[in-house]
Tab-separated table of C-alpha atoms and ligand atoms in Angstrom:
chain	number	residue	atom	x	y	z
A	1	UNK	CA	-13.308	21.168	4.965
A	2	UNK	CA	-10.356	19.241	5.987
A	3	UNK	CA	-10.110	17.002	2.940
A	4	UNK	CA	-8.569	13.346	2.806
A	5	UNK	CA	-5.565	14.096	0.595
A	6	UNK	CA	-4.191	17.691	-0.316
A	7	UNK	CA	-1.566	17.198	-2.687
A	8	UNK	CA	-1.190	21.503	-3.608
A	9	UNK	CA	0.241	21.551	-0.567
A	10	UNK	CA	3.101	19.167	-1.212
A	11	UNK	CA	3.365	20.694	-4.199
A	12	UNK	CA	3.772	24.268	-3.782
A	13	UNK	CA	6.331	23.235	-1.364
A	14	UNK	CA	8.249	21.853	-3.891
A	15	UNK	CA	8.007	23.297	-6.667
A	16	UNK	CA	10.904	25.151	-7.654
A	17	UNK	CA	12.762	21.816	-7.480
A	18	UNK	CA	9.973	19.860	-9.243
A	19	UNK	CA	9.938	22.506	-12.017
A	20	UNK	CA	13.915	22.519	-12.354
A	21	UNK	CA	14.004	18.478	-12.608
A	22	UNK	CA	10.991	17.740	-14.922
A	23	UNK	CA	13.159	20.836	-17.343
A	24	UNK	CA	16.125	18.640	-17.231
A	25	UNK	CA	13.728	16.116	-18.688
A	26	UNK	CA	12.296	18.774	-21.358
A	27	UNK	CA	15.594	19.701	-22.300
A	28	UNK	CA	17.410	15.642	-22.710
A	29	UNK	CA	14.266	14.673	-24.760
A	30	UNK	CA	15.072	11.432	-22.791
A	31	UNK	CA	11.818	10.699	-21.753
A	32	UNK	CA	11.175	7.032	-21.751
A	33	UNK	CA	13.500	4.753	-19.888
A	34	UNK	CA	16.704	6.478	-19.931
A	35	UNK	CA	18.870	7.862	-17.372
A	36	UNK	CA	16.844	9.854	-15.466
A	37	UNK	CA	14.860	6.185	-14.567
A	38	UNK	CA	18.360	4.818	-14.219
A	39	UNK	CA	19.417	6.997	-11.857
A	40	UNK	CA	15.994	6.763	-9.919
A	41	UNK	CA	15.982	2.955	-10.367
A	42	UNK	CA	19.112	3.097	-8.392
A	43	UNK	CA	18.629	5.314	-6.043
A	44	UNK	CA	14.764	3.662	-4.822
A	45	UNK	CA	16.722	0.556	-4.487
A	46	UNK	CA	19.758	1.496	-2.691
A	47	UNK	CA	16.792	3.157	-0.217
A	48	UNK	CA	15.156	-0.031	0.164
A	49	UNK	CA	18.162	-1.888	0.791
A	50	UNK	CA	18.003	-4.349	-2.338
A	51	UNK	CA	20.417	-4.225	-5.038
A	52	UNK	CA	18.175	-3.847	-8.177
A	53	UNK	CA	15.616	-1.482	-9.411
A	54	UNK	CA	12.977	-2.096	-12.312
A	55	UNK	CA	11.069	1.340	-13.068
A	56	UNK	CA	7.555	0.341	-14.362
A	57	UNK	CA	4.467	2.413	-15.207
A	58	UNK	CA	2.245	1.492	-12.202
A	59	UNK	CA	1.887	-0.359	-9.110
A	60	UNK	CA	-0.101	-2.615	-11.117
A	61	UNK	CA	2.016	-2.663	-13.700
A	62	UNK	CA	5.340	-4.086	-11.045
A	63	UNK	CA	2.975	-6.552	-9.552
A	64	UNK	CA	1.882	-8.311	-13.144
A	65	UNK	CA	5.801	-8.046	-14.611
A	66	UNK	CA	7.048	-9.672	-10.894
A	67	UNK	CA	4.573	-12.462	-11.179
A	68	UNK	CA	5.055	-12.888	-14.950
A	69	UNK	CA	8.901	-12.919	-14.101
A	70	UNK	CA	8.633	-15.559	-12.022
A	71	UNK	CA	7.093	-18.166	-15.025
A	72	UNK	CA	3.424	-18.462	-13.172
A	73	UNK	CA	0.673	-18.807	-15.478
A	74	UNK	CA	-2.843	-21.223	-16.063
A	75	UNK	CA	-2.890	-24.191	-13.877
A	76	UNK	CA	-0.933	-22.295	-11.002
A	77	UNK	CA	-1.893	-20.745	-7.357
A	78	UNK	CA	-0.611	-17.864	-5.836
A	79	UNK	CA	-1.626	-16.961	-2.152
A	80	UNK	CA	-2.637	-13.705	-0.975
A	81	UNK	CA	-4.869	-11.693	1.689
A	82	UNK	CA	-8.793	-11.910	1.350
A	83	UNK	CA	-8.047	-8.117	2.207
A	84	UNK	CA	-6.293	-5.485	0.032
A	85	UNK	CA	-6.707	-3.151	-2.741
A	86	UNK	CA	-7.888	-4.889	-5.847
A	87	UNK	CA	-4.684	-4.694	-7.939
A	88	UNK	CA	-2.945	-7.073	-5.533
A	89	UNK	CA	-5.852	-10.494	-6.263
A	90	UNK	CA	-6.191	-8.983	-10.392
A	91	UNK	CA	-2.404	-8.735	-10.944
A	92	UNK	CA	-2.473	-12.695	-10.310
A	93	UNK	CA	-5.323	-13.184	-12.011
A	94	UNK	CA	-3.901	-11.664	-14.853
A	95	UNK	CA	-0.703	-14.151	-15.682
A	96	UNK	CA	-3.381	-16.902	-15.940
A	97	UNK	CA	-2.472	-18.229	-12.373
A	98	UNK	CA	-5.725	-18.506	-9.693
A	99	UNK	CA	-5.297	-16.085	-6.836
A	100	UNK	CA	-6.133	-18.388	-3.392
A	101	UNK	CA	-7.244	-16.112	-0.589
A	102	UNK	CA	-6.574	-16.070	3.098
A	103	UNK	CA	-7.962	-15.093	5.668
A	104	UNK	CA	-6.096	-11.720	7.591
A	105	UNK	CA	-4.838	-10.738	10.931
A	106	UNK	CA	-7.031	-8.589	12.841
A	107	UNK	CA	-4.410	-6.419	14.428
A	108	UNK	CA	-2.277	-6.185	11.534
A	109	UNK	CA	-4.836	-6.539	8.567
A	110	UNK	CA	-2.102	-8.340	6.215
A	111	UNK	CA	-2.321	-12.000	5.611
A	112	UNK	CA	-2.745	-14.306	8.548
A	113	UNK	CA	0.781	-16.490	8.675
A	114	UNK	CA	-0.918	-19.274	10.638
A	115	UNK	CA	-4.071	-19.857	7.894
A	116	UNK	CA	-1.593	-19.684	4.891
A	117	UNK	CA	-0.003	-23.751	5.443
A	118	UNK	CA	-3.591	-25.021	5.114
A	119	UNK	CA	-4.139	-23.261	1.467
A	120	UNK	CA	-0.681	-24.359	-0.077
A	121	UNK	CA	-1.210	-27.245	-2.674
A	122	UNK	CA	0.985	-29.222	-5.061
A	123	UNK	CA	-0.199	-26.181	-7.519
A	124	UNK	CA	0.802	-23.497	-5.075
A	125	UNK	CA	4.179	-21.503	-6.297
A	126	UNK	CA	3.919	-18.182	-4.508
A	127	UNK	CA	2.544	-15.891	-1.670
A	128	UNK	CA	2.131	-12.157	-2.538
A	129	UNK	CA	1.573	-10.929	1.213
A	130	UNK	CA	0.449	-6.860	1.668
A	131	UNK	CA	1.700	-4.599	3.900
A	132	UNK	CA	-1.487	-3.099	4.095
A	133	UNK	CA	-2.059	0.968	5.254
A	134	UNK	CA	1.690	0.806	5.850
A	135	UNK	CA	2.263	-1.848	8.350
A	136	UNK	CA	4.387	-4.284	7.502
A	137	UNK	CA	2.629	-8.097	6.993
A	138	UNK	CA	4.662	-10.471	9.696
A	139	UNK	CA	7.373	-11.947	6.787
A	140	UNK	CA	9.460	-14.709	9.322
A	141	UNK	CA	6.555	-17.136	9.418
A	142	UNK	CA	5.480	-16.495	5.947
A	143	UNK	CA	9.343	-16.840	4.721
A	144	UNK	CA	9.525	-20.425	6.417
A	145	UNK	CA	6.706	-21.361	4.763
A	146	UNK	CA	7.393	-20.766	1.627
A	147	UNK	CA	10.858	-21.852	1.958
A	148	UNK	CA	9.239	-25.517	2.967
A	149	UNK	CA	7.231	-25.468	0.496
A	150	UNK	CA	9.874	-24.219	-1.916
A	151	UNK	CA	7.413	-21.188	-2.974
A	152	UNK	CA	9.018	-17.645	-3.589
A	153	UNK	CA	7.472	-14.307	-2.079
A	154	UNK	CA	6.516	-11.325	-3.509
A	155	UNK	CA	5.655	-8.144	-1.632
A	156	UNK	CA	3.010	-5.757	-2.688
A	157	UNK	CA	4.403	-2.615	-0.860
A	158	UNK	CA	2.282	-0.104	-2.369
A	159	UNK	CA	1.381	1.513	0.546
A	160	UNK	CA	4.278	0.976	2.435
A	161	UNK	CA	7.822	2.984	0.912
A	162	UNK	CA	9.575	3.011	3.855
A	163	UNK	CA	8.050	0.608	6.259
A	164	UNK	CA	10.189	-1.560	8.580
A	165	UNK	CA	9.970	-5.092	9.935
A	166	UNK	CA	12.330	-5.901	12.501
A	167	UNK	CA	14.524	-3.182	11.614
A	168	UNK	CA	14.796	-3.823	7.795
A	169	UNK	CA	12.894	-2.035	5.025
A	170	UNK	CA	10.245	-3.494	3.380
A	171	UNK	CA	11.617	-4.387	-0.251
A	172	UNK	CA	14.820	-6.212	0.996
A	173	UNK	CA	12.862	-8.777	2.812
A	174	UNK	CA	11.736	-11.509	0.147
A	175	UNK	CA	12.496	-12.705	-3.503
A	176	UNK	CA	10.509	-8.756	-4.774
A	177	UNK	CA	9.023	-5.979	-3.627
A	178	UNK	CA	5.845	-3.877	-5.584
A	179	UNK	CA	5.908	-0.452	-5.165
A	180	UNK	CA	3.029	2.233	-6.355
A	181	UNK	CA	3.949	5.754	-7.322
A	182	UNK	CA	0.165	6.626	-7.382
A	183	UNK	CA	0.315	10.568	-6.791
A	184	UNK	CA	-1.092	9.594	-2.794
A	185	UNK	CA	1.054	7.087	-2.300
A	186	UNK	CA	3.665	7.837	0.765
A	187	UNK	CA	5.938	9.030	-2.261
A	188	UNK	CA	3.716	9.872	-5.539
A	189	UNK	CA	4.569	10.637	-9.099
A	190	UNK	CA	2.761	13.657	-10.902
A	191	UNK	CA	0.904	11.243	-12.655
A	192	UNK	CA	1.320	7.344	-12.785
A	193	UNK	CA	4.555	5.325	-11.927
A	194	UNK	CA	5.912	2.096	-9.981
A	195	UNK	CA	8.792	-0.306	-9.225
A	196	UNK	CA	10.070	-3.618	-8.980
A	197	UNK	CA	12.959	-3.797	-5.888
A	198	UNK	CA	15.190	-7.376	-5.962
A	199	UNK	CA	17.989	-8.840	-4.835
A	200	UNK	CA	17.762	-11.255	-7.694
A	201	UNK	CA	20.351	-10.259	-11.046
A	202	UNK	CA	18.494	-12.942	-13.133
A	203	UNK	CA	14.847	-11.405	-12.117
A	204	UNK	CA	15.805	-8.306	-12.255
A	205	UNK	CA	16.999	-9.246	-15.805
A	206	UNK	CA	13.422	-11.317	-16.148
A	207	UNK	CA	11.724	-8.026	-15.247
A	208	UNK	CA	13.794	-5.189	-17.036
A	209	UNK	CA	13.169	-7.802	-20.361
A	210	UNK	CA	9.278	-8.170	-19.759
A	211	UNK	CA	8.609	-4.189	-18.919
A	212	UNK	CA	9.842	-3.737	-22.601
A	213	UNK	CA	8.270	-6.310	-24.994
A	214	UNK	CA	10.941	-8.806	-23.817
A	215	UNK	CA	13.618	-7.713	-25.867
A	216	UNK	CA	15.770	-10.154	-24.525
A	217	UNK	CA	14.709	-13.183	-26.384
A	218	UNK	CA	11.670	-13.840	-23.979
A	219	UNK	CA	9.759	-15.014	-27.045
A	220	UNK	CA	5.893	-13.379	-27.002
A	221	UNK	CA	6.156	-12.505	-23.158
A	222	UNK	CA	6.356	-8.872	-22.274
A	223	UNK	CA	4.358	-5.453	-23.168
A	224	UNK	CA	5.219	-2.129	-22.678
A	225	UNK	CA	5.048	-1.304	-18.784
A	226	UNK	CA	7.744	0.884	-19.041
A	227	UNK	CA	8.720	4.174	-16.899
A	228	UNK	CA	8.514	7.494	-17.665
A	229	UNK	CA	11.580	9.758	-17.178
A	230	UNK	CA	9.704	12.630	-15.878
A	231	UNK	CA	7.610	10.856	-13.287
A	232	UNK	CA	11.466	9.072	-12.226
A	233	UNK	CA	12.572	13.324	-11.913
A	234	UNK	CA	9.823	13.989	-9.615
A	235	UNK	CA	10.152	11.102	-7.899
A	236	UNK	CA	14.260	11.303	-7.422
A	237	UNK	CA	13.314	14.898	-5.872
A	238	UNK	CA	10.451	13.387	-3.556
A	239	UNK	CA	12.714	10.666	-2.139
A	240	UNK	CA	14.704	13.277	-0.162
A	241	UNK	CA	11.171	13.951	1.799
A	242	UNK	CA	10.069	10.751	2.161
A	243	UNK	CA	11.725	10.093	5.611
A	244	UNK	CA	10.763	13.461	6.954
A	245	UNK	CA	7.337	12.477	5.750
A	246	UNK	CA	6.361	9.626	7.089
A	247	UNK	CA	8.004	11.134	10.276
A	248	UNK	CA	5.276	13.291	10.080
A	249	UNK	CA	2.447	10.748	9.577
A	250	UNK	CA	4.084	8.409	12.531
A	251	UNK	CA	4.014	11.809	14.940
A	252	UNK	CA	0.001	12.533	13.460
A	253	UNK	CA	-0.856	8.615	13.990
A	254	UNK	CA	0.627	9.200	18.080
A	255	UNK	CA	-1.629	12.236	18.662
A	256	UNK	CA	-4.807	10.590	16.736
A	257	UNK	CA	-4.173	7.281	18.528
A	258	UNK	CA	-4.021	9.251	21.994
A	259	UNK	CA	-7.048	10.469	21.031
A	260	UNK	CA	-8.873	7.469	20.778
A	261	UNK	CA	-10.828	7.237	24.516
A	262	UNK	CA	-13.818	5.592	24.059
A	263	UNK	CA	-14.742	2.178	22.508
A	264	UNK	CA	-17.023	3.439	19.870
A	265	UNK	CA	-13.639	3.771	17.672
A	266	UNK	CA	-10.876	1.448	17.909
A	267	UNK	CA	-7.410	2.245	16.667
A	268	UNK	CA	-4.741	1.066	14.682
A	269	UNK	CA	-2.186	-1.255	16.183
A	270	UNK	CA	1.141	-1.647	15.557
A	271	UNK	CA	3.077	-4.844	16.552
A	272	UNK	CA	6.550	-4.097	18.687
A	273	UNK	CA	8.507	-5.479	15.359
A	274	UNK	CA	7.006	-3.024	13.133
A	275	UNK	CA	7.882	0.211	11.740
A	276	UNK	CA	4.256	1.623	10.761
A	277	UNK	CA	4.712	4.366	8.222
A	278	UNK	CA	0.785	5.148	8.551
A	279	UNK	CA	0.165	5.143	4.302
A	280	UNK	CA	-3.600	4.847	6.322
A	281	UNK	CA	-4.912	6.058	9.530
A	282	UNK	CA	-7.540	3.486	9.739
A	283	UNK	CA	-10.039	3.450	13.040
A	284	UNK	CA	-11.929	0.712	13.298
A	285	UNK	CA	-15.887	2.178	13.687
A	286	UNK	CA	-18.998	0.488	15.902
A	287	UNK	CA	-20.981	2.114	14.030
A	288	UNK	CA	-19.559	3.455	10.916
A	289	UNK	CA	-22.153	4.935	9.022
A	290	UNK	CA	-22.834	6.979	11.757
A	291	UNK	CA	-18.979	8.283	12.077
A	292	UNK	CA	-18.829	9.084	8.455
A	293	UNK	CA	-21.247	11.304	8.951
A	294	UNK	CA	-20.153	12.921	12.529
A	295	UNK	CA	-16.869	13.549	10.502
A	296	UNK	CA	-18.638	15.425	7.651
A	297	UNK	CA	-20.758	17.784	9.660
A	298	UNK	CA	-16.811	18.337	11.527
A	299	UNK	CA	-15.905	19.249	8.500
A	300	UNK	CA	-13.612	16.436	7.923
A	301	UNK	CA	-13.767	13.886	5.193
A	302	UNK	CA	-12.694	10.062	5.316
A	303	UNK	CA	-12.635	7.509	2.922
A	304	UNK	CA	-13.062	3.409	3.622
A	305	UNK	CA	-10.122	1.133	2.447
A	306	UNK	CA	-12.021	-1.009	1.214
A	307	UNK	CA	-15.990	-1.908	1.509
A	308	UNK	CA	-15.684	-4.838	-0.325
A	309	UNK	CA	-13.185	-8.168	0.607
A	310	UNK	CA	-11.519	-9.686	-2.845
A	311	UNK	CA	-13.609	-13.018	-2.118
A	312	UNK	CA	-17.005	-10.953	-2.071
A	313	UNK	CA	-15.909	-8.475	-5.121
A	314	UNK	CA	-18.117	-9.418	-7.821
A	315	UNK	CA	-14.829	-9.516	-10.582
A	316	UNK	CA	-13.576	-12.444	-8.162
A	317	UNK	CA	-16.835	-14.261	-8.590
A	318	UNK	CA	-15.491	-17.165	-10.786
A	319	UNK	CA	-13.170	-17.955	-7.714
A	320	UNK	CA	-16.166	-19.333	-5.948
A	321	UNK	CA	-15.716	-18.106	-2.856
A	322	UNK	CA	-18.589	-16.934	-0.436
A	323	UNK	CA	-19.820	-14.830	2.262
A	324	UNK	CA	-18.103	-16.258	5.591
A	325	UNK	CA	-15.221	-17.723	4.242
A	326	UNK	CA	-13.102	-15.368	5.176
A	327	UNK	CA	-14.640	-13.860	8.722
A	328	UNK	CA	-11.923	-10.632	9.655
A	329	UNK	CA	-11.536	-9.365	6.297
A	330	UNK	CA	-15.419	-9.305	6.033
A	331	UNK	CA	-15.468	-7.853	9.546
A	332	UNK	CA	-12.606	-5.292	8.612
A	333	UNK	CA	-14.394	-4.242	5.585
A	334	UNK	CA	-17.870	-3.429	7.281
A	335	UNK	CA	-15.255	-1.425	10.245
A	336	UNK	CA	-12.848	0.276	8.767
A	337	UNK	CA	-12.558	4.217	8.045
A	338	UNK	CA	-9.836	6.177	7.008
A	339	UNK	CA	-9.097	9.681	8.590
A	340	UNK	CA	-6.898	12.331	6.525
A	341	UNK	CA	-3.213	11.792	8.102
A	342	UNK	CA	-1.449	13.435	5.350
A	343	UNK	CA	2.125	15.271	6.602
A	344	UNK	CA	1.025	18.753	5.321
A	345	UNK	CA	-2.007	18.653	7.753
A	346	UNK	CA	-1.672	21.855	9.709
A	347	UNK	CA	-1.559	21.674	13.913
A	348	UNK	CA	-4.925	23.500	13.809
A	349	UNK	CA	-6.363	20.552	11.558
A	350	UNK	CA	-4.478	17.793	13.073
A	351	UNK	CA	-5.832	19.017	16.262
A	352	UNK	CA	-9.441	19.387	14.392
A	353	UNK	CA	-8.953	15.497	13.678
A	354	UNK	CA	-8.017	14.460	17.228
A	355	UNK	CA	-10.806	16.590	18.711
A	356	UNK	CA	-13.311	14.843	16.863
A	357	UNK	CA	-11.949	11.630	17.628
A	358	UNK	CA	-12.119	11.714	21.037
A	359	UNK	CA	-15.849	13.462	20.958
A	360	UNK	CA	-16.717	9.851	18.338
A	361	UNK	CA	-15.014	7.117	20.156
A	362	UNK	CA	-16.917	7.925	23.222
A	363	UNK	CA	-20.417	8.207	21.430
A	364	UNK	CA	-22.182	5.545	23.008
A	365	UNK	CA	-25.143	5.547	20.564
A	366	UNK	CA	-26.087	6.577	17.117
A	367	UNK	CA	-28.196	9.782	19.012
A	368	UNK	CA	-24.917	10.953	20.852
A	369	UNK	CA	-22.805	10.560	18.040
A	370	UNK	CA	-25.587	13.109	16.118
A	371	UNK	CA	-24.910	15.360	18.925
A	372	UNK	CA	-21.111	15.045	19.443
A	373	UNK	CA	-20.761	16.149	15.800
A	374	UNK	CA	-22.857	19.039	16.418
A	375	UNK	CA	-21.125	20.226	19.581
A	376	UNK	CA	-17.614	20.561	17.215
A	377	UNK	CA	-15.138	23.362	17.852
B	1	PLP	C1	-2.046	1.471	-5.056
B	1	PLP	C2	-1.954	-0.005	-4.873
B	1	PLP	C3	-1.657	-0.880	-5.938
B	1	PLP	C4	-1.625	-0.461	-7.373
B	1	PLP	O1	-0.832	0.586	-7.686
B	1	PLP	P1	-1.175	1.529	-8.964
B	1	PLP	O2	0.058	2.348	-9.088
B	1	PLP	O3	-2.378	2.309	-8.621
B	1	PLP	O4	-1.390	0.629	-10.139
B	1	PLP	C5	-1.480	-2.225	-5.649
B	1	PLP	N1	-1.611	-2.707	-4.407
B	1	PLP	C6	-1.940	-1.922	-3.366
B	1	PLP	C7	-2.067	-2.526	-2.000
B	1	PLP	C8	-2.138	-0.547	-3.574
B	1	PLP	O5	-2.475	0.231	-2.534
């Protein structure tokens, strides 16, 4: 079984240096905050391209401090895709402030730029576009936008350490970036971890304040969303791969793309400004119940980012949205599947992977796809 993540792998290639770092930790007794998170803080940032690093103990965690550092709460609107994971929609939820959906691009799958105008109102006072699987959402337009309508931007870049859009990193491209540390992330903590990126010395100050009970006279605002120090070790020693890795993901997303012949898959796209770092080989399937299954009895196993759009998810309910409001996120979600594109995939599996892609995408009916699994190498 080839399965969708394999994180021994990474691991056991790693080890003696993970082992050495998380000992430093053992042996400063430093292990919350500190300057082990310092020095990660600083060097995640310097990566990125943004001048300030805020080390926080989840993806979720950065999203809800950056929106709470920005003073949105009841009676506010923040915009984001109809499309994402749901920490993205709950984070804005959770300050109080109503999450207003958009419709997404079907090539990109982040936030359509040219449907966000009609949803801004006088409540409106940010966007939180995704770069979804990796590829970065199309900022210019949504940058304009908000600067006419005086709104600031937020990026969740969960899935995206590393990604570029015309050239520059995601993270140095708006007001904040989000980033996840989830242990499958592009870089992943041994357990949970995430960051805050700005350019911003006063929300940087906002954030570092809120992380930690808001110790600097922030009143009641603030809880404790703060980093561990080991999780900031492993991740200080997992930076040095990251380029190599995604390297790896970008050269497995060429060969799987190639491999796509037929039109019973579809797959990915990425726009001539982006720099796709492939967090998410997604194909897009006909008939995807069908493909799950072809993949299983090839011994490969996929996941689907994600069956259900925010609008339709039944937490969102209260928003009062419906089915068909938002038309490509709904037909993303009943499309999408996610192929393992991991960089310690070995050429024999990789190859595995593109063999059965080209026997699915030409499958012309449920029967043939039945039969194109069973024909496998
Ligand atoms: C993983 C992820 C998050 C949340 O990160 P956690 O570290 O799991 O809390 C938020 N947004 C997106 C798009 C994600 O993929």
């Amino acid at each position: 079984m080839i399965p969708f993540v394999n994180l021994a792998r990474q691991h056991d290639g790693l080890r003696i240096e993970l082992e050495a770092a998380i000992g430093r930790v053992l042996s400063s007794c430093e292990f919350v905050l500190g300057r082990h998170v310092a020095q990660f803080e600083e060097s995640f940032a310097a990566w990125c391209g943004a001048g300030h690093g805020i080390g926080m103990n989840s993806g979720t965690s950065a999203l809800h401090v950056a929106l709470l550092a920005t003073g949105v709460g009841p009676g506010d609107e923040v915009i984001t895709s109809a499309f994402t994971f749901t920490a993205t929609a709950s984070a804005i939820a959770s300050t109080g402030a109503r999450p207003v959906l958009v419709d997404i691009d079907p090539q990109t799958l982040a936030i359509d730029p040219t449907l966000i105008e009609r949803a801004v109102t006088a409540r409106t006072r940010g966007i939180v576009p995704v770069h979804l699987y990796g590829h970065p959402a199309d900022m210019d337009p949504i940058l304009s936008i908000a600067r006419e309508n005086r709104l600031w931007v937020i990026e969740d870049a969960a899935q995206a350490h590393g990604a570029e859009y015309k050239g520059r990193r995601v993270g140095s491209l708006s007001d904040a970036a989000c980033f996840s540390f989830y242990p499958t992330k592009n870089l992943g903590a041994c357990g949970e971890a995430g960051i805050i990126v700005t350019g911003s010395a006063e929300w940087a100050r906002n954030a570092r304040a809120l992380r930690d009970w808001g110790e600097a006279g922030h009143g009641t605002a603030g809880s404790n969303f703060r980093m561990a120090a080991i999780q900031a070790a492993v991740l200080d020693v997992k930076l040095r791969h990251l380029e190599e890795w995604n390297r790896k993901r970008q050269t497995l997303a060429e060969l799987y793309s190639a491999s796509v012949l037929g039109e019973a898959l579809t797959a990915p796209v990425t726009q001539p400004w982006a720099h796709h770092v492939f967090h998410i080989f997604a194909v897009r399937a006909r008939n995807r119940e069908d493909a799950i299954a072809a993949f299983r009895e090839r011994g490969i196993e996929t996941r689907i980012h994600y069956p259900i759009p925010i609008h339709l998810m039944n937490r969102f309910r209260a928003l009062g949205y419906s089915q068909g409001d938002f038309p490509e996120a709904e037909r993303a979600s009943r499309e999408v599947l996610s192929i393992p594109v991991y960089p310690e995939l070995t050429r024999s599996e990789s190859d595995r992977v593109a063999e059965a892609l080209r026997a699915l995408s030409v499958a012309t009916d449920p029967g043939f796809a039945q039969a194109a699994a069973s024909g496998g190498s």
